[in-house]
XYZ file of N, CA and C in Angstrom:
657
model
N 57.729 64.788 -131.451
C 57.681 66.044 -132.211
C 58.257 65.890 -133.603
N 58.493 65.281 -133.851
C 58.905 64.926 -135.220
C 60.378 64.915 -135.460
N 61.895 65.274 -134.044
C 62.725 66.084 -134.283
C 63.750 64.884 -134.288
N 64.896 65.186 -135.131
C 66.452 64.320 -135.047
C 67.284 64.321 -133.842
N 66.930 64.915 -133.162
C 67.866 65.179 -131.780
C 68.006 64.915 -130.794
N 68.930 64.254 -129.634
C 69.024 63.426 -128.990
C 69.063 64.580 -127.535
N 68.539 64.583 -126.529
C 68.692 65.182 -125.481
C 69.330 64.277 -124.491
N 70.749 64.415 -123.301
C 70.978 63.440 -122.542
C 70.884 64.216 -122.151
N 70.598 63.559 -120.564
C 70.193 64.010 -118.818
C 71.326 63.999 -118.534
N 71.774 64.663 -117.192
C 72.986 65.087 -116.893
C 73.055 63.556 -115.670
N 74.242 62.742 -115.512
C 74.435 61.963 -114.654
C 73.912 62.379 -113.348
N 74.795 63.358 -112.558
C 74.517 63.452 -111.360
C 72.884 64.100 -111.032
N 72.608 63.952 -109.552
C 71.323 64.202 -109.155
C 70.865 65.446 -109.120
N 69.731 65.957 -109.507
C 69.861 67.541 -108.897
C 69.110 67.773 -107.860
N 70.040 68.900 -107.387
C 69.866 69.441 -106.329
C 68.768 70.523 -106.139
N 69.027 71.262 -104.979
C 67.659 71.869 -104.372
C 67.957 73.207 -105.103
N 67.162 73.855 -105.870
C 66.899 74.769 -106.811
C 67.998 75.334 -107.606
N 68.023 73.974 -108.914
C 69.331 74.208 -110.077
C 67.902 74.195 -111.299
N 68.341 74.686 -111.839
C 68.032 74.569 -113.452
C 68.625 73.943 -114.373
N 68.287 73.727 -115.377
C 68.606 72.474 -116.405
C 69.076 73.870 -117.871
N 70.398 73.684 -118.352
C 70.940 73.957 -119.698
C 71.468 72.938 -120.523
N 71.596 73.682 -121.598
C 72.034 72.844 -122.794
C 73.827 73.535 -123.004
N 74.267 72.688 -124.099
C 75.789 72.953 -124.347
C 75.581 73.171 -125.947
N 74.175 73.202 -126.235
C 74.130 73.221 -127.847
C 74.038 72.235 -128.634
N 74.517 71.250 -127.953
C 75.006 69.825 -128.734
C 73.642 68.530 -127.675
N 73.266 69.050 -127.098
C 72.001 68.395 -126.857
C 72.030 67.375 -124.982
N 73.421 68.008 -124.586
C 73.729 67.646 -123.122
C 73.706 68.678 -122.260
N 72.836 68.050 -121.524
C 71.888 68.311 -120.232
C 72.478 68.855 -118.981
N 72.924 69.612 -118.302
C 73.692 70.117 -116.872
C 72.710 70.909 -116.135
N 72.456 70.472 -114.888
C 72.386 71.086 -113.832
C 73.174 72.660 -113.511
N 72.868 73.913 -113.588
C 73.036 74.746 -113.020
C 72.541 75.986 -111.993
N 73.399 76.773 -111.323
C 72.349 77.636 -110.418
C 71.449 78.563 -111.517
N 70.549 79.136 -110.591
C 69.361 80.197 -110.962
C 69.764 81.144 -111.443
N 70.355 82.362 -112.551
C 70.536 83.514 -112.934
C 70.183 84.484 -111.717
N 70.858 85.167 -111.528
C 70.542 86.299 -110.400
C 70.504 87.151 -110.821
N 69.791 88.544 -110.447
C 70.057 89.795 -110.796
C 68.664 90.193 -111.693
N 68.233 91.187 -112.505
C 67.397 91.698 -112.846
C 65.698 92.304 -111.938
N 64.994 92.132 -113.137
C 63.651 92.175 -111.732
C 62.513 90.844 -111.930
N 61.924 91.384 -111.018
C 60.431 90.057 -110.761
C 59.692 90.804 -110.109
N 58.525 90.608 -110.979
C 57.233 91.124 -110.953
C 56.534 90.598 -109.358
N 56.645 91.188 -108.496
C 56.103 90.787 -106.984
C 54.082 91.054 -107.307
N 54.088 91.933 -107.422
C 52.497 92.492 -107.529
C 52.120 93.762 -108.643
N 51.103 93.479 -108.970
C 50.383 93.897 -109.663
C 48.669 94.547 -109.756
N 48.167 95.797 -110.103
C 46.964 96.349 -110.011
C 46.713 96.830 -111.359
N 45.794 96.637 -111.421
C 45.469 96.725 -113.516
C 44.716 97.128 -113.009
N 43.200 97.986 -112.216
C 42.177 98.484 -112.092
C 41.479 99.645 -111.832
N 40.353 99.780 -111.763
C 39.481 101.094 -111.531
C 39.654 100.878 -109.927
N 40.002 101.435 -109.143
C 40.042 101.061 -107.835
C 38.392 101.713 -107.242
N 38.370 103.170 -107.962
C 37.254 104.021 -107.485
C 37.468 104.468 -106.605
N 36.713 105.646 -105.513
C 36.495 106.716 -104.917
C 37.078 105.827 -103.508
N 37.890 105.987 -102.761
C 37.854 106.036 -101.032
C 38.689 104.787 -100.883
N 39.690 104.379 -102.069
C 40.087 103.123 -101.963
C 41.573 103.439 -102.233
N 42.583 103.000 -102.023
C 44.479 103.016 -101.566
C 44.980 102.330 -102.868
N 46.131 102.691 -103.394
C 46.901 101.991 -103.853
C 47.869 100.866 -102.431
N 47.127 99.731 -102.604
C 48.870 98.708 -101.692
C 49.089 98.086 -102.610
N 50.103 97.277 -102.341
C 51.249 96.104 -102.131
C 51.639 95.792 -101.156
N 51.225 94.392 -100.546
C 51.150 93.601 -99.059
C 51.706 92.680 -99.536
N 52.855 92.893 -98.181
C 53.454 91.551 -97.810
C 54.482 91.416 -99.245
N 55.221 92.486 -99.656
C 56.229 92.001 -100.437
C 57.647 92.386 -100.242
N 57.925 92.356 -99.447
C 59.431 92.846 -98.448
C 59.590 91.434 -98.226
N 60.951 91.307 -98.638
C 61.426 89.864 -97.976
C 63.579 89.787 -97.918
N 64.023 89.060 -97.734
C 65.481 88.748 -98.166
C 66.047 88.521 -99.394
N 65.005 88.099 -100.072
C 65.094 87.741 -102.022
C 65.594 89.030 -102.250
N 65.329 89.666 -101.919
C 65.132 91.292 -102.998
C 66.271 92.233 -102.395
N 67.089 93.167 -103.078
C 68.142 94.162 -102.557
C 67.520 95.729 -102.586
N 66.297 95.666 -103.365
C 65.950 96.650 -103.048
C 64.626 97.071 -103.972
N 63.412 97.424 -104.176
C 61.852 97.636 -104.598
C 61.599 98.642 -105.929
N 61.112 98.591 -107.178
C 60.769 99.393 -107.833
C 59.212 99.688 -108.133
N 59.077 100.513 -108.245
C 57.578 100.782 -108.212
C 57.514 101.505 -109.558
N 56.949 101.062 -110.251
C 56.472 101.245 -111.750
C 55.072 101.709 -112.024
N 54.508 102.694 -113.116
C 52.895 102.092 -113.261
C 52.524 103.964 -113.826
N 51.078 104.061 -113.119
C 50.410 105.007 -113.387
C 48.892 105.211 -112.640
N 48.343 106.238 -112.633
C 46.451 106.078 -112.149
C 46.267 107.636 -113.144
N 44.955 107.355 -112.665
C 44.464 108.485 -113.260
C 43.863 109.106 -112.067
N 43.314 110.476 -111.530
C 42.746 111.213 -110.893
C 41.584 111.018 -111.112
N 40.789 110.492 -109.897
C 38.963 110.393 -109.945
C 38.164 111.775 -110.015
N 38.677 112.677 -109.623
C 38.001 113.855 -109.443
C 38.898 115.092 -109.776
N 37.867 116.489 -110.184
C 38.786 117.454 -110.211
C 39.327 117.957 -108.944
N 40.268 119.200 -109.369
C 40.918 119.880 -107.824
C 41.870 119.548 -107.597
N 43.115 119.702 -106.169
C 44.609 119.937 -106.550
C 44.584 118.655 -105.517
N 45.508 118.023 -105.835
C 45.650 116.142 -105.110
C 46.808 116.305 -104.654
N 47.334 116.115 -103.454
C 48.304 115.615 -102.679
C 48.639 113.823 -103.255
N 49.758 113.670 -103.314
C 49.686 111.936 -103.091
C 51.041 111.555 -102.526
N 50.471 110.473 -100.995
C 51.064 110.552 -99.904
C 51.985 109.051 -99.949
N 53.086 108.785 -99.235
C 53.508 107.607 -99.306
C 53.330 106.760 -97.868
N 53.186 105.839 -97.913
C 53.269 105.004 -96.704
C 53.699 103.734 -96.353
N 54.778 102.982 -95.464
C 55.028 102.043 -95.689
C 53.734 101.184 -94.531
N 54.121 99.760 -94.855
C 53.108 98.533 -94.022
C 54.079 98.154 -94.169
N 53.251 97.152 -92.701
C 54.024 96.506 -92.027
C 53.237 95.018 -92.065
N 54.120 94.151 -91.439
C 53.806 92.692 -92.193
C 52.072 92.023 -91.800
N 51.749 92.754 -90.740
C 50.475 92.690 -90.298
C 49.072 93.597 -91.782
N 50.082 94.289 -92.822
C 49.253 95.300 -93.443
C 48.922 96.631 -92.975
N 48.850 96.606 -91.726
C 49.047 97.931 -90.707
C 50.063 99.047 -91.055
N 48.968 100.040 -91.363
C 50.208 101.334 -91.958
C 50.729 101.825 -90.755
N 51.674 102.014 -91.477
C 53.245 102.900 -90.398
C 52.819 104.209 -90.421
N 52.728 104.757 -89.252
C 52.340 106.440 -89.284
C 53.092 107.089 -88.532
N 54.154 106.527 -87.827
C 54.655 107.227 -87.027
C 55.204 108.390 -87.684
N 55.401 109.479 -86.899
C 56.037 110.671 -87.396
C 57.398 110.880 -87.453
N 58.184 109.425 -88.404
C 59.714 109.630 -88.983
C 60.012 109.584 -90.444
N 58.894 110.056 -90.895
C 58.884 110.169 -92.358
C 59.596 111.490 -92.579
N 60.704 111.639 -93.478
C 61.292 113.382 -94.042
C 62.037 112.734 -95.253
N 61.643 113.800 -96.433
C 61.973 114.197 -97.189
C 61.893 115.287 -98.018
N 62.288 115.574 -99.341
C 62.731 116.680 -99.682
C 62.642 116.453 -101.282
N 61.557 117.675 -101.908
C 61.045 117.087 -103.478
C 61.543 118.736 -104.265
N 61.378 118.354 -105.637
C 61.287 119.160 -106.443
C 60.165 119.189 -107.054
N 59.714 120.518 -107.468
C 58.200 120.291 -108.771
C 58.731 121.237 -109.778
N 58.242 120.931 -111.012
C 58.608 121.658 -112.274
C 57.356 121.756 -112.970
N 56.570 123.049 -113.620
C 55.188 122.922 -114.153
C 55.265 124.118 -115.266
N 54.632 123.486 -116.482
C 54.519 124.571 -117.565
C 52.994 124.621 -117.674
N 52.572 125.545 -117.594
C 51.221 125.670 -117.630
C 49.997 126.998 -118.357
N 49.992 127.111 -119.541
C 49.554 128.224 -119.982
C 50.299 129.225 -120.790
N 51.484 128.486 -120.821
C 52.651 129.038 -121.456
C 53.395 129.986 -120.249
N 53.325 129.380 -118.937
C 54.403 129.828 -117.953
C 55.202 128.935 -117.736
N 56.181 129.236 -117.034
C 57.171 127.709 -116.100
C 56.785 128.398 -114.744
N 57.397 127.493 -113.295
C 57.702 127.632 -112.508
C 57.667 126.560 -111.689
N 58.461 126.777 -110.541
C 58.986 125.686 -109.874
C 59.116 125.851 -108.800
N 58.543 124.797 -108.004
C 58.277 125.198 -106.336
C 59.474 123.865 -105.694
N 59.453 124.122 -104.553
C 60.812 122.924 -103.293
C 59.769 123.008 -102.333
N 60.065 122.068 -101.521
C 59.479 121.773 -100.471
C 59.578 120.292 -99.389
N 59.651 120.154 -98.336
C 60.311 119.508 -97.648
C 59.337 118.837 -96.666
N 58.821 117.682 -96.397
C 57.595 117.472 -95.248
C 57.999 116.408 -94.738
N 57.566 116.438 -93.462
C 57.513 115.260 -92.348
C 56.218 115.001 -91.670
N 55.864 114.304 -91.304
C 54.653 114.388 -90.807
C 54.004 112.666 -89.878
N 53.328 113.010 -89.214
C 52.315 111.692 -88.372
C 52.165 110.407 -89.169
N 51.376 111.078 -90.598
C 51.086 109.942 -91.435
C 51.323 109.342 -92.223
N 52.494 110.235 -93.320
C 53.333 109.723 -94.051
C 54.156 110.623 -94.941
N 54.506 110.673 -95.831
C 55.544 111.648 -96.668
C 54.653 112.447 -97.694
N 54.685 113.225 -98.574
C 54.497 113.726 -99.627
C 55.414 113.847 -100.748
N 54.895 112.858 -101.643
C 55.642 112.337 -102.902
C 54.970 113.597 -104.099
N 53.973 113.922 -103.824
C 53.454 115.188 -104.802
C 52.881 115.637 -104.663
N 52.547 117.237 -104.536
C 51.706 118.660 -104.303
C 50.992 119.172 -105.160
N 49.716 119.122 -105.096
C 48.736 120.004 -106.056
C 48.771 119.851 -107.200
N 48.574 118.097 -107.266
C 48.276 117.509 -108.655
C 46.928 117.851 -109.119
N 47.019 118.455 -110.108
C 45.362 118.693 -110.784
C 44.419 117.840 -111.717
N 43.520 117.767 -110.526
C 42.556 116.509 -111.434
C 42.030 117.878 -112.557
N 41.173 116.532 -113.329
C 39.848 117.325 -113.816
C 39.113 116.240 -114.680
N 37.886 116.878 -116.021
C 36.851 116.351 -115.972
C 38.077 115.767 -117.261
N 38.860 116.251 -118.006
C 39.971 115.036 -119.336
C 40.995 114.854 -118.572
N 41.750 114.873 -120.029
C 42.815 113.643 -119.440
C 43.611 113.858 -118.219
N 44.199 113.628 -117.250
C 44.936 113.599 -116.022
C 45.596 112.429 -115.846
N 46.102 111.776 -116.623
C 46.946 110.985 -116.161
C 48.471 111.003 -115.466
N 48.539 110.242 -114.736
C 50.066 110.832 -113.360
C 50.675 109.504 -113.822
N 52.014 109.227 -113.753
C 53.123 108.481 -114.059
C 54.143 108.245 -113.175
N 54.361 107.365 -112.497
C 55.107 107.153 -111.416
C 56.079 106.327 -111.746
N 57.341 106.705 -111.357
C 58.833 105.691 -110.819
C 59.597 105.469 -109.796
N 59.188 104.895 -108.841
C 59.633 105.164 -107.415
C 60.960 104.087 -107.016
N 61.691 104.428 -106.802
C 62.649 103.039 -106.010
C 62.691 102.921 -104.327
N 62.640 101.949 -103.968
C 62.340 102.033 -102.276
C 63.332 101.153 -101.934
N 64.100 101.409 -100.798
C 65.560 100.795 -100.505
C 65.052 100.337 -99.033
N 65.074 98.890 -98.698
C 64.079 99.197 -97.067
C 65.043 98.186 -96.330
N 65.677 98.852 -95.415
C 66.603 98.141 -94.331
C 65.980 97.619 -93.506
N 65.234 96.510 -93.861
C 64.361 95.217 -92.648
C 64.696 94.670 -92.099
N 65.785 94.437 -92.128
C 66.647 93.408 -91.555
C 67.614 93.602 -90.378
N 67.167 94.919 -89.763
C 68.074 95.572 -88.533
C 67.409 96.005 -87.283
N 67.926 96.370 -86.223
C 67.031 96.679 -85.039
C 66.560 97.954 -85.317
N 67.286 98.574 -86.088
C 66.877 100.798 -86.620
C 66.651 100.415 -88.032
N 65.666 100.942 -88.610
C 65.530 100.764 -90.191
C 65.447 102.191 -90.659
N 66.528 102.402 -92.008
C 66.760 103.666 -92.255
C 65.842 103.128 -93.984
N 64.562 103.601 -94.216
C 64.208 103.231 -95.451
C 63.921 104.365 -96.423
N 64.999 103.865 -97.534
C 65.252 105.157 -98.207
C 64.393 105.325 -99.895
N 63.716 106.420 -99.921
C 62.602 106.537 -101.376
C 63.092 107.866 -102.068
N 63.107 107.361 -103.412
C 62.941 108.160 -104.279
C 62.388 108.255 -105.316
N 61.679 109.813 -106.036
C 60.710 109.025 -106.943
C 60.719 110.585 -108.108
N 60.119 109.851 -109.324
C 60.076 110.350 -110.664
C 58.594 110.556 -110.796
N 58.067 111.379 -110.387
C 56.422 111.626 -111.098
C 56.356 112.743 -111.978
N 55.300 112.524 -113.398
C 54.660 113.331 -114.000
C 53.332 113.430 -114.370
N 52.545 114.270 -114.760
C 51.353 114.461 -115.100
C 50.943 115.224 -116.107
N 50.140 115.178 -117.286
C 49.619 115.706 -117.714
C 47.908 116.377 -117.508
N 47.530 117.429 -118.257
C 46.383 117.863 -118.059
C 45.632 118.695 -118.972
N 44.613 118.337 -119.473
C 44.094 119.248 -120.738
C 42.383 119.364 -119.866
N 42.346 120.359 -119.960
C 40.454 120.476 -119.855
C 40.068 122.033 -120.148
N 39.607 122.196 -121.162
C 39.127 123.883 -121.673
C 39.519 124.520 -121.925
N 40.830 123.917 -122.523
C 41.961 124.512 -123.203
C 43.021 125.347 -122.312
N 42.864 125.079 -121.095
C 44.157 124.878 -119.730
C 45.072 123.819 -119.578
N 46.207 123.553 -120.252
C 47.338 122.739 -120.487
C 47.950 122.755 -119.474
N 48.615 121.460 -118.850
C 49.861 121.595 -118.372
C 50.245 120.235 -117.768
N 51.948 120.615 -118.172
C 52.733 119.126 -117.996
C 53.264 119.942 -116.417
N 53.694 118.608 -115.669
C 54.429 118.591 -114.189
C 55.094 117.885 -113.875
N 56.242 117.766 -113.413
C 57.103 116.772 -113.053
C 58.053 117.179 -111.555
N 57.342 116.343 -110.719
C 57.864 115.864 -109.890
C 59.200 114.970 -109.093
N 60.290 115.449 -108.686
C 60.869 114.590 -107.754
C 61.691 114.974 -106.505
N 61.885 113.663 -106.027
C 62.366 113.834 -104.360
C 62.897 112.793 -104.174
N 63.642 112.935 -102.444
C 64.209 112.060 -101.795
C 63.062 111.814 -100.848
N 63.231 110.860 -99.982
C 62.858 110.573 -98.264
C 63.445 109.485 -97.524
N 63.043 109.073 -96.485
C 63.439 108.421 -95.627
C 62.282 108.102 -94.533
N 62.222 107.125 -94.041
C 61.466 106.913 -92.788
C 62.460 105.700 -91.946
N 62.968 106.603 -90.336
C 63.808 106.079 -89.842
C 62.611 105.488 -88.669
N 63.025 104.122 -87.911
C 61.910 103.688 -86.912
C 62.754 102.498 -86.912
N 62.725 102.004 -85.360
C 62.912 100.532 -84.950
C 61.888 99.911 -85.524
N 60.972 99.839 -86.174
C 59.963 99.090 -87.092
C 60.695 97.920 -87.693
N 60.421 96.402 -87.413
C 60.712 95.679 -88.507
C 59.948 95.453 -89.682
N 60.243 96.115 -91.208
C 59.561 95.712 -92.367
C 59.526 94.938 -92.875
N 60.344 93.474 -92.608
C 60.034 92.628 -93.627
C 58.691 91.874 -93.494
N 58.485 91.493 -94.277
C 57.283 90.780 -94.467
C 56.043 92.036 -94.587
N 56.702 93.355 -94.936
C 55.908 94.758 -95.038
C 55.149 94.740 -96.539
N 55.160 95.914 -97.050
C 54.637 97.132 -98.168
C 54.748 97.653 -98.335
N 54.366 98.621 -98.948
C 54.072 100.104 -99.092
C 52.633 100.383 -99.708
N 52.080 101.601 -99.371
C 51.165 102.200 -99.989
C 51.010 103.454 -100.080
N 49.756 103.995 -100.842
C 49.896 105.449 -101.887
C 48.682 105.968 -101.794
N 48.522 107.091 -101.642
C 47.143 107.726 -101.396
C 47.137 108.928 -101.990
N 45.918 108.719 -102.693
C 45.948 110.685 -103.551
C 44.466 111.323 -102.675
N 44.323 111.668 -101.799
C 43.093 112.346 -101.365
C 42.039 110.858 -101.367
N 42.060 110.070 -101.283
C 41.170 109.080 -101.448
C 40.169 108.865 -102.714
N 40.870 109.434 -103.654
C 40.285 110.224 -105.409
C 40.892 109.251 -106.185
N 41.002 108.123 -106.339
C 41.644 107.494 -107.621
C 40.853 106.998 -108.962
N 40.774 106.741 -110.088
C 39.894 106.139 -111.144
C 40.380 104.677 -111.515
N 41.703 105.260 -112.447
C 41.931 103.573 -112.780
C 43.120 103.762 -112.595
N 43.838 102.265 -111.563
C 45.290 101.981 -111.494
C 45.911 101.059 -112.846
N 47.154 101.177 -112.935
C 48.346 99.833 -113.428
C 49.244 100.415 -113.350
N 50.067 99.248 -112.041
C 51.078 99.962 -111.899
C 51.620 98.084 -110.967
N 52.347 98.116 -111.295
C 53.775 97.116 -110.254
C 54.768 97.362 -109.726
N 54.772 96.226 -109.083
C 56.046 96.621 -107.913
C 56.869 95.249 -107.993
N 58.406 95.626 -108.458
C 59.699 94.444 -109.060
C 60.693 94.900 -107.665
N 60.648 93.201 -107.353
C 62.016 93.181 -106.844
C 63.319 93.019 -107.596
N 63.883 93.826 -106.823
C 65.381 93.831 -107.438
C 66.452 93.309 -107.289
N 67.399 92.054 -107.843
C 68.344 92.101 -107.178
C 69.599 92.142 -107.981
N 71.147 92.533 -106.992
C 71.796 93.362 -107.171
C 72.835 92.474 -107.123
N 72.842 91.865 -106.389
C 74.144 90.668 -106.003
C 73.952 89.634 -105.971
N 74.701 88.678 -105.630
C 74.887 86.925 -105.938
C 74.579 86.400 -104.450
């Protein structure tokens, strides 16, 4: 490369997953991996289209202290959209049992009103992360921040979600922003690791991007 500078290798051997630093001065050491921050597990950049799921398979593991779910879609169709949460399991097989409960807030300005509804669901198939999202024929885009805390690693798994959604909506000069949030939980002898999660709006989606970072927290 054309450069003045001398790089030495560090004497001893390295070991099973060290990384290589510098001291500035151009000597070489073996050290551990940085811990902590996130990593990009999976990713959906697409039009999914009509009758098709948001997943993420198979990204539960011991690496991670706990799941963020990042991103956005847009609404395929007009009319008021539920969008449901669900975890998988390491087979991909959604979890439906009926130990899903939690407990949301909604906030909506719309027409130059406010108001604000609560509401609390459990159910067979999975949770409700948001109520009577309104598609239509412009813009609708929904915005999601979810964190998922999933105790896989026990004979009872207490897996704990919470999440930040908003939406906008313009079509015929009917405005309105919404913002969504809640707690939940889905308790089950289920083992998740080697699980997922997935997301369903009425089976109505257009275009996804959205990821899911593991997190970790400790050394």
């Amino acid at each position: 490369a054309g450069q003045s500078y001398t790089l030495t290798l560090p004497t001893t051997a390295p070991a099973s997953n060290k990384i290589m630093q510098t001291d500035g001065s151009g000597n070489l050491s073996f050290i551990d991996k940085p811990s902590g921050g996130l990593t990009l597990l999976s990713m959906i950049d697409q039009d999914l289209g009509t009758g098709n799921k948001i997943q993420f398979q198979q990204v539960f593991s011991s690496d991670y202290d706990y799941y963020k779910v990042i991103g956005s879609f847009n609404l395929g169709s007009t009319g008021a959209h539920d969008c449901e949460f669900r975890f998988l399991n390491s087979s991909n097989s959604e979890q439906t049992s009926s130990q899903y409960y939690g407990v949301a807030q909604g906030w909506r300005y719309n027409s130059g009103a406010n108001d604000r509804s609560d509401w609390g669901q459990w159910g067979s198939t999975g949770i409700d992360i948001g109520r009577d999202i309104e598609g239509g024929s412009y813009y609708r885009k929904v915005v999601l921040d979810m964190d998922i805390h999933p105790d896989a690693y026990s004979s009872t798994t207490h897996n704990a979600i919470t999440w930040n959604m908003g939406y906008t909506k313009y079509q015929g000069g009917s405005e309105s922003v919404s913002r969504i949030m809640g707690y939940g939980q889905y308790t089950n002898t289920t083992d998740l690791s080697g699980g997922g999660i997935q997301l369903e709006v009425n089976n109505s989606y257009d275009f996804v991007n959205m990821g899911i970072y593991g997190v970790k927290t400790t050394t």
